[in-house]
PDB file of C-alpha atoms in Angstrom:
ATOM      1  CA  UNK Q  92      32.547  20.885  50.419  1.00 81.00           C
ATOM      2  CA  UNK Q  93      33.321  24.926  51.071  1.00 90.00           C
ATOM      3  CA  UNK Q  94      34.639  25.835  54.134  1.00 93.00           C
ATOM      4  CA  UNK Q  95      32.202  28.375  56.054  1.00 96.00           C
ATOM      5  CA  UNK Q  96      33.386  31.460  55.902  1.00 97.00           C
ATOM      6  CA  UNK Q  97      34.006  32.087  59.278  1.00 96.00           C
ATOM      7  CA  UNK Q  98      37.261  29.605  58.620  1.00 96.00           C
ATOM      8  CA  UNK Q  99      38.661  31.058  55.339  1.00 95.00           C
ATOM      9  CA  UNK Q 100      37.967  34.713  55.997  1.00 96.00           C
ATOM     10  CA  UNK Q 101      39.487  37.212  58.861  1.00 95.00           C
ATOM     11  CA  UNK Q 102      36.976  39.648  60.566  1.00 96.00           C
ATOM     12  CA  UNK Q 103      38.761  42.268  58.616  1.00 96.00           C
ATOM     13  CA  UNK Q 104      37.954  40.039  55.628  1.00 97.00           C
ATOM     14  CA  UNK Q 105      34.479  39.821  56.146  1.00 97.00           C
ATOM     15  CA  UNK Q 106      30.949  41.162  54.059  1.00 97.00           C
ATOM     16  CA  UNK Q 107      28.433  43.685  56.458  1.00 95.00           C
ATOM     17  CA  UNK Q 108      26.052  40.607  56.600  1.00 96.00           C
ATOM     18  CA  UNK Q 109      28.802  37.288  57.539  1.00 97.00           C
ATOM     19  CA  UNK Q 110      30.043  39.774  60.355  1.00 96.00           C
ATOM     20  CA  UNK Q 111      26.290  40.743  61.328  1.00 95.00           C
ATOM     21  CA  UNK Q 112      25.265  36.745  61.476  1.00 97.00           C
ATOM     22  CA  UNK Q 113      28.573  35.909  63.824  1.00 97.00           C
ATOM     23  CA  UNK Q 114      26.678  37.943  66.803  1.00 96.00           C
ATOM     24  CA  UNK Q 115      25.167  34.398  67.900  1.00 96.00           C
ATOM     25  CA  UNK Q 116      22.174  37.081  69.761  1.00 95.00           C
ATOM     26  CA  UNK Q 117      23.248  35.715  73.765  1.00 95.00           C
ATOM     27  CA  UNK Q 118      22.678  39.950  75.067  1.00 95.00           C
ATOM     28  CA  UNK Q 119      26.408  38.980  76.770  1.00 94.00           C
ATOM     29  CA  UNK Q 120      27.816  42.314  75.461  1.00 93.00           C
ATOM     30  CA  UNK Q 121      24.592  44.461  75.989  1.00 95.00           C
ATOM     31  CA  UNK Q 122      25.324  44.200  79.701  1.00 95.00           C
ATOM     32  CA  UNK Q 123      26.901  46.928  81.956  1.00 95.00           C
ATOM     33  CA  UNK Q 124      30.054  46.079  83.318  1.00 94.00           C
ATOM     34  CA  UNK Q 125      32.061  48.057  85.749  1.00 94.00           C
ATOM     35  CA  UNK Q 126      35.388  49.091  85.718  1.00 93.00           C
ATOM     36  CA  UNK Q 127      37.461  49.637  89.241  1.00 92.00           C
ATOM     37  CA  UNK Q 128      39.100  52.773  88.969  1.00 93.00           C
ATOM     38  CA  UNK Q 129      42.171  52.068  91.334  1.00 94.00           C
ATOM     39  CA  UNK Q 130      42.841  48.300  89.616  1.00 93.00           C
ATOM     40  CA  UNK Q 131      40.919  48.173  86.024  1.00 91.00           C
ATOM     41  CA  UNK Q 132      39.328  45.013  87.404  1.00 90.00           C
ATOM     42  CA  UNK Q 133      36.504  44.697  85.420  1.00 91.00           C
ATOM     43  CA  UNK Q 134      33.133  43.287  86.985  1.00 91.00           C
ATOM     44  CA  UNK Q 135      29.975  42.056  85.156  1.00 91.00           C
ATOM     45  CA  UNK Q 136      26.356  42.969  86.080  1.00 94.00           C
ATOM     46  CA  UNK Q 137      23.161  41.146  85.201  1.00 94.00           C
ATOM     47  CA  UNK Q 138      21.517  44.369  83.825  1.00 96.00           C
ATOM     48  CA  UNK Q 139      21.146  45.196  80.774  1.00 96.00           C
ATOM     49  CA  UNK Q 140      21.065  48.002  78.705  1.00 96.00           C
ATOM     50  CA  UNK Q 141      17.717  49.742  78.396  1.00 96.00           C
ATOM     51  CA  UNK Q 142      16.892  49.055  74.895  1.00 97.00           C
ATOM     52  CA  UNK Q 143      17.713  45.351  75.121  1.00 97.00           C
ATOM     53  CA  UNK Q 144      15.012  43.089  75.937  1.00 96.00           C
ATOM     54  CA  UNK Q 145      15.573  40.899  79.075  1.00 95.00           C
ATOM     55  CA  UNK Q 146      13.514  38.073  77.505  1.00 94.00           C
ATOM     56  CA  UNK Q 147      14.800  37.395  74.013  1.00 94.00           C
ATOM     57  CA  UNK Q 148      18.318  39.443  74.172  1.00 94.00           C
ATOM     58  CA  UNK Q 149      17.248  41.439  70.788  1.00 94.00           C
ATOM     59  CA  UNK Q 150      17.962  44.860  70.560  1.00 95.00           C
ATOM     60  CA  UNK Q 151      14.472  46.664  70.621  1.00 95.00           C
ATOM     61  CA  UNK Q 152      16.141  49.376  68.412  1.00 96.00           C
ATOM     62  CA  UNK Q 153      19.165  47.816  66.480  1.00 94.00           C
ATOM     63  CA  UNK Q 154      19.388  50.483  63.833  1.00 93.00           C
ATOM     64  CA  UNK Q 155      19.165  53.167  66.239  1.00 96.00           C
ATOM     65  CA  UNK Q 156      20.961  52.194  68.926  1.00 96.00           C
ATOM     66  CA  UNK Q 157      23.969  54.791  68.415  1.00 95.00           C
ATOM     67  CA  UNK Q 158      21.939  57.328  68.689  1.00 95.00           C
ATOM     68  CA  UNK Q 159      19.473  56.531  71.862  1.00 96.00           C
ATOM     69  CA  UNK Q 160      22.325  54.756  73.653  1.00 96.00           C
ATOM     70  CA  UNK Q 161      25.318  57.295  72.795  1.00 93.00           C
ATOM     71  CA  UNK Q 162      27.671  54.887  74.760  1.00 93.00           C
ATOM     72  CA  UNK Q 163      27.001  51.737  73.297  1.00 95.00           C
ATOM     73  CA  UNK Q 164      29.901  49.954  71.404  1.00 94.00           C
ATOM     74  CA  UNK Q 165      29.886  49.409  67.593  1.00 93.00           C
ATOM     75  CA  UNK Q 166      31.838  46.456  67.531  1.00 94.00           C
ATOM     76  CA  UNK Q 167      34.582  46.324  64.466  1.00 95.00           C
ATOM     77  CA  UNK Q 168      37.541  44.555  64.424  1.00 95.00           C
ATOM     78  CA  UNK Q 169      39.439  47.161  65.752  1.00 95.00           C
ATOM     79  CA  UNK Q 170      37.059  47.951  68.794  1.00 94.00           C
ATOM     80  CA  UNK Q 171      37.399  43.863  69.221  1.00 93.00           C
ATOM     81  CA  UNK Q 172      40.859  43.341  69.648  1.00 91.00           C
ATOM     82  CA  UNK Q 173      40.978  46.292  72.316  1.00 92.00           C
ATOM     83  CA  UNK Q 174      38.146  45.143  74.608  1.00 92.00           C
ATOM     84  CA  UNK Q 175      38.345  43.069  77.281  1.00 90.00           C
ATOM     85  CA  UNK Q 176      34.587  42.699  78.225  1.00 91.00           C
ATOM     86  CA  UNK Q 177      33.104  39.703  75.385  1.00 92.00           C
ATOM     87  CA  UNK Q 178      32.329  36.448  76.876  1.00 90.00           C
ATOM     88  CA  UNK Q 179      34.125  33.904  76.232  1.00 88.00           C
ATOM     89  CA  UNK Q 180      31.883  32.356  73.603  1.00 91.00           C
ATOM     90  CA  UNK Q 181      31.619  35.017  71.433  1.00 94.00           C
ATOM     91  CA  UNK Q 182      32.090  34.275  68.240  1.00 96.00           C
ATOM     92  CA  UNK Q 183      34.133  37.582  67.095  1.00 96.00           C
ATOM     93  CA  UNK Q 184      36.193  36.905  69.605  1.00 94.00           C
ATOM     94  CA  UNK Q 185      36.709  32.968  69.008  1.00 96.00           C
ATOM     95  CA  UNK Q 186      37.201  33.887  65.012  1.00 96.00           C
ATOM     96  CA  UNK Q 187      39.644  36.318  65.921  1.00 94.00           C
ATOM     97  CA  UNK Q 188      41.591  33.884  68.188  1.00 93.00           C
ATOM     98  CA  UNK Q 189      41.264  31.170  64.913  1.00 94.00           C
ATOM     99  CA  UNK Q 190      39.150  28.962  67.111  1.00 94.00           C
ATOM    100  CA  UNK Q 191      35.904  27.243  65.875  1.00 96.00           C
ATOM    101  CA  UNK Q 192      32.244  28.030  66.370  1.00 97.00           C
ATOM    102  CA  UNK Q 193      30.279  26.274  69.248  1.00 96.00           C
ATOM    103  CA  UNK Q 194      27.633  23.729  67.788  1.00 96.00           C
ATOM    104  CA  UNK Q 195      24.734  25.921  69.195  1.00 95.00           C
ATOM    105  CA  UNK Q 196      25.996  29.156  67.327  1.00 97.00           C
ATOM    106  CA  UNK Q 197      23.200  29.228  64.820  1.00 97.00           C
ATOM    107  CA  UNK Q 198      25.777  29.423  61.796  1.00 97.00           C
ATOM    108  CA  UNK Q 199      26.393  26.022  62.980  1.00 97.00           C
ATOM    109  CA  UNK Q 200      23.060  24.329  64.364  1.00 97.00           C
ATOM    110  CA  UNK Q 201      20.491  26.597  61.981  1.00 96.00           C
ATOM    111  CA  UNK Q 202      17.918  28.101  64.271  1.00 96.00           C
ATOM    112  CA  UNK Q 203      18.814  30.959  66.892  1.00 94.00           C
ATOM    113  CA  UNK Q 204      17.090  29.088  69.824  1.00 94.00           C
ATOM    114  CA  UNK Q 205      19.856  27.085  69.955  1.00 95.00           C
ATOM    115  CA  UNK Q 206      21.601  29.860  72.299  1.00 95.00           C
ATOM    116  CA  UNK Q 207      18.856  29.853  74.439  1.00 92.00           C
ATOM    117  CA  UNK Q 208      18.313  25.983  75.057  1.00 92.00           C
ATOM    118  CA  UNK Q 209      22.221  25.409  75.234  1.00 91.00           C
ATOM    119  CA  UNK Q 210      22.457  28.138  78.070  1.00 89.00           C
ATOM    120  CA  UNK Q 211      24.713  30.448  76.519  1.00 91.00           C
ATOM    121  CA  UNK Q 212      22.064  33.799  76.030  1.00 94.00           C
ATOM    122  CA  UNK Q 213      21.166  35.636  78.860  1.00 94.00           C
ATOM    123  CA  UNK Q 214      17.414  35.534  77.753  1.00 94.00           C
ATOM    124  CA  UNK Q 215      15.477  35.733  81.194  1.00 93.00           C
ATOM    125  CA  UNK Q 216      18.501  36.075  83.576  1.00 93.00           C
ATOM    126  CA  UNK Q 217      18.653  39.700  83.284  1.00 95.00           C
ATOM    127  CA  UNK Q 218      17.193  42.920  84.698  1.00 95.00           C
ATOM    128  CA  UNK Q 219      16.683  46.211  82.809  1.00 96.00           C
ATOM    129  CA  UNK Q 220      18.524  49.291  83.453  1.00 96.00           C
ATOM    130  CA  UNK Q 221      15.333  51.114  84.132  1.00 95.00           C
ATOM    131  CA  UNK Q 222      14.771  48.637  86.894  1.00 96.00           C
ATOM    132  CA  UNK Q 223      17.740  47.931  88.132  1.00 95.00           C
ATOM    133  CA  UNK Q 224      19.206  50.436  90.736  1.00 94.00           C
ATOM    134  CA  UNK Q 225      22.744  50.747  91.522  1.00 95.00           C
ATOM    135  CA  UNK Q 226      24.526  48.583  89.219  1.00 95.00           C
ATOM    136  CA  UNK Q 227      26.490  47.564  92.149  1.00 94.00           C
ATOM    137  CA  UNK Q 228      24.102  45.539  93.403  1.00 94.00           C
ATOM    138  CA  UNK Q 229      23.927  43.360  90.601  1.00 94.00           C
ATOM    139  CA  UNK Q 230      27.789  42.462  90.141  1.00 93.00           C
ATOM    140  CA  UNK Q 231      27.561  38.481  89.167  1.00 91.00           C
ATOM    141  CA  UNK Q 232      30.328  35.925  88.144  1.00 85.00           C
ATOM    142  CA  UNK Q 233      29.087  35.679  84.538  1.00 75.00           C
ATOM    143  CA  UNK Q 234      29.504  36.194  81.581  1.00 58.00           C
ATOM    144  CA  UNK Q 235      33.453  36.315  82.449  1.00 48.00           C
ATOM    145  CA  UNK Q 236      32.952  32.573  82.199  1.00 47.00           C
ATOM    146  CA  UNK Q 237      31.385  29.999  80.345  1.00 41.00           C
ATOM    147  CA  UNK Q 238      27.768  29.520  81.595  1.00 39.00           C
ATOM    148  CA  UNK Q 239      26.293  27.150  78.763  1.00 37.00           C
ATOM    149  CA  UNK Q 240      25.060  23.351  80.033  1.00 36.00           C
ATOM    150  CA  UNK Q 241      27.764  20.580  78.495  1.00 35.00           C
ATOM    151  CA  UNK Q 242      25.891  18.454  76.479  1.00 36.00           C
ATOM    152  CA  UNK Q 243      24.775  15.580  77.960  1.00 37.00           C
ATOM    153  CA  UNK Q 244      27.219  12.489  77.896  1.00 36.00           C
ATOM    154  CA  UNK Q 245      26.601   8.955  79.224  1.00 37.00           C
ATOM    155  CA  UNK Q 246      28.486   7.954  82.417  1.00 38.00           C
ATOM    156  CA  UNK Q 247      31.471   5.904  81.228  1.00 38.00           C
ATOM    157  CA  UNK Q 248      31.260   2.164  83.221  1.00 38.00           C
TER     158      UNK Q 248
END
């Protein structure tokens, strides 16, 4: 059996359309973060950018996006080894670092709702820009950490 290509190929490596299905869709990345001037210690907000919709995490304008949201970040390989801002689960960032694909990326489990159900998209946990207010009143702990649910085990005994 073939190795999928996310484990024989480097992001530089990669086709337009592998690199496009290795976003696993979470919104993660679409969210504003803030920067502290004085220290560079980066904080993440639950708001999202305004053309990213706070239910399903899809861009409501993907091939415009550059142009209606002039700071918004193409990701290439480049861009991705100098940011420090992707969640941990992101799977640019876990290719990059020669790690494997979490079972609910749907490369690996075959349907996008996986991200949803396994906790890992920010699908209903966010705000819009529009209705947000000062982003410093929405500074949360995630996505600097893992925030999917462990899959359920039986107790040991």
């Amino acid at each position: 059996m073939t190795a999928p290509f996310w484990k024989t190929k480097s992001l530089d490596e990669m086709t337009r359309e592998e690199w496009e299905s290795l976003c696993d869709g979470c919104g993660r990345c679409c969210l504003h973060k803030l920067r502290d001037e004085d220290t560079e210690a980066l904080s993440f907000t639950n708001v999202g950018c305004r053309l990213l919709d706070t239910e399903t995490c899809q861009c409501s304008d993907y091939g415009n996006r550059f142009a209606r949201v002039p700071d918004c970040v193409q990701l290439t390989p480049e861009v991705l080894r100098e940011v420090d801002w992707l969640p941990p689960s992101c799977a640019y960032r876990l290719v990059e670092e020669g790690r494997d694909l979490p079972e609910w990326h749907p490369l690996r489990s075959g349907t996008a709702e996986t991200v949803v159900t396994s906790g890992a998209s920010a699908a209903g946990r966010i705000i819009n820009e529009r209705d947000a207010g000062p982003l410093e009143h929405h500074v949360v702990d995630w996505p600097g950490r893992p925030v999917w649910k462990r899959s359920a085990r039986k107790p040991r005994g």
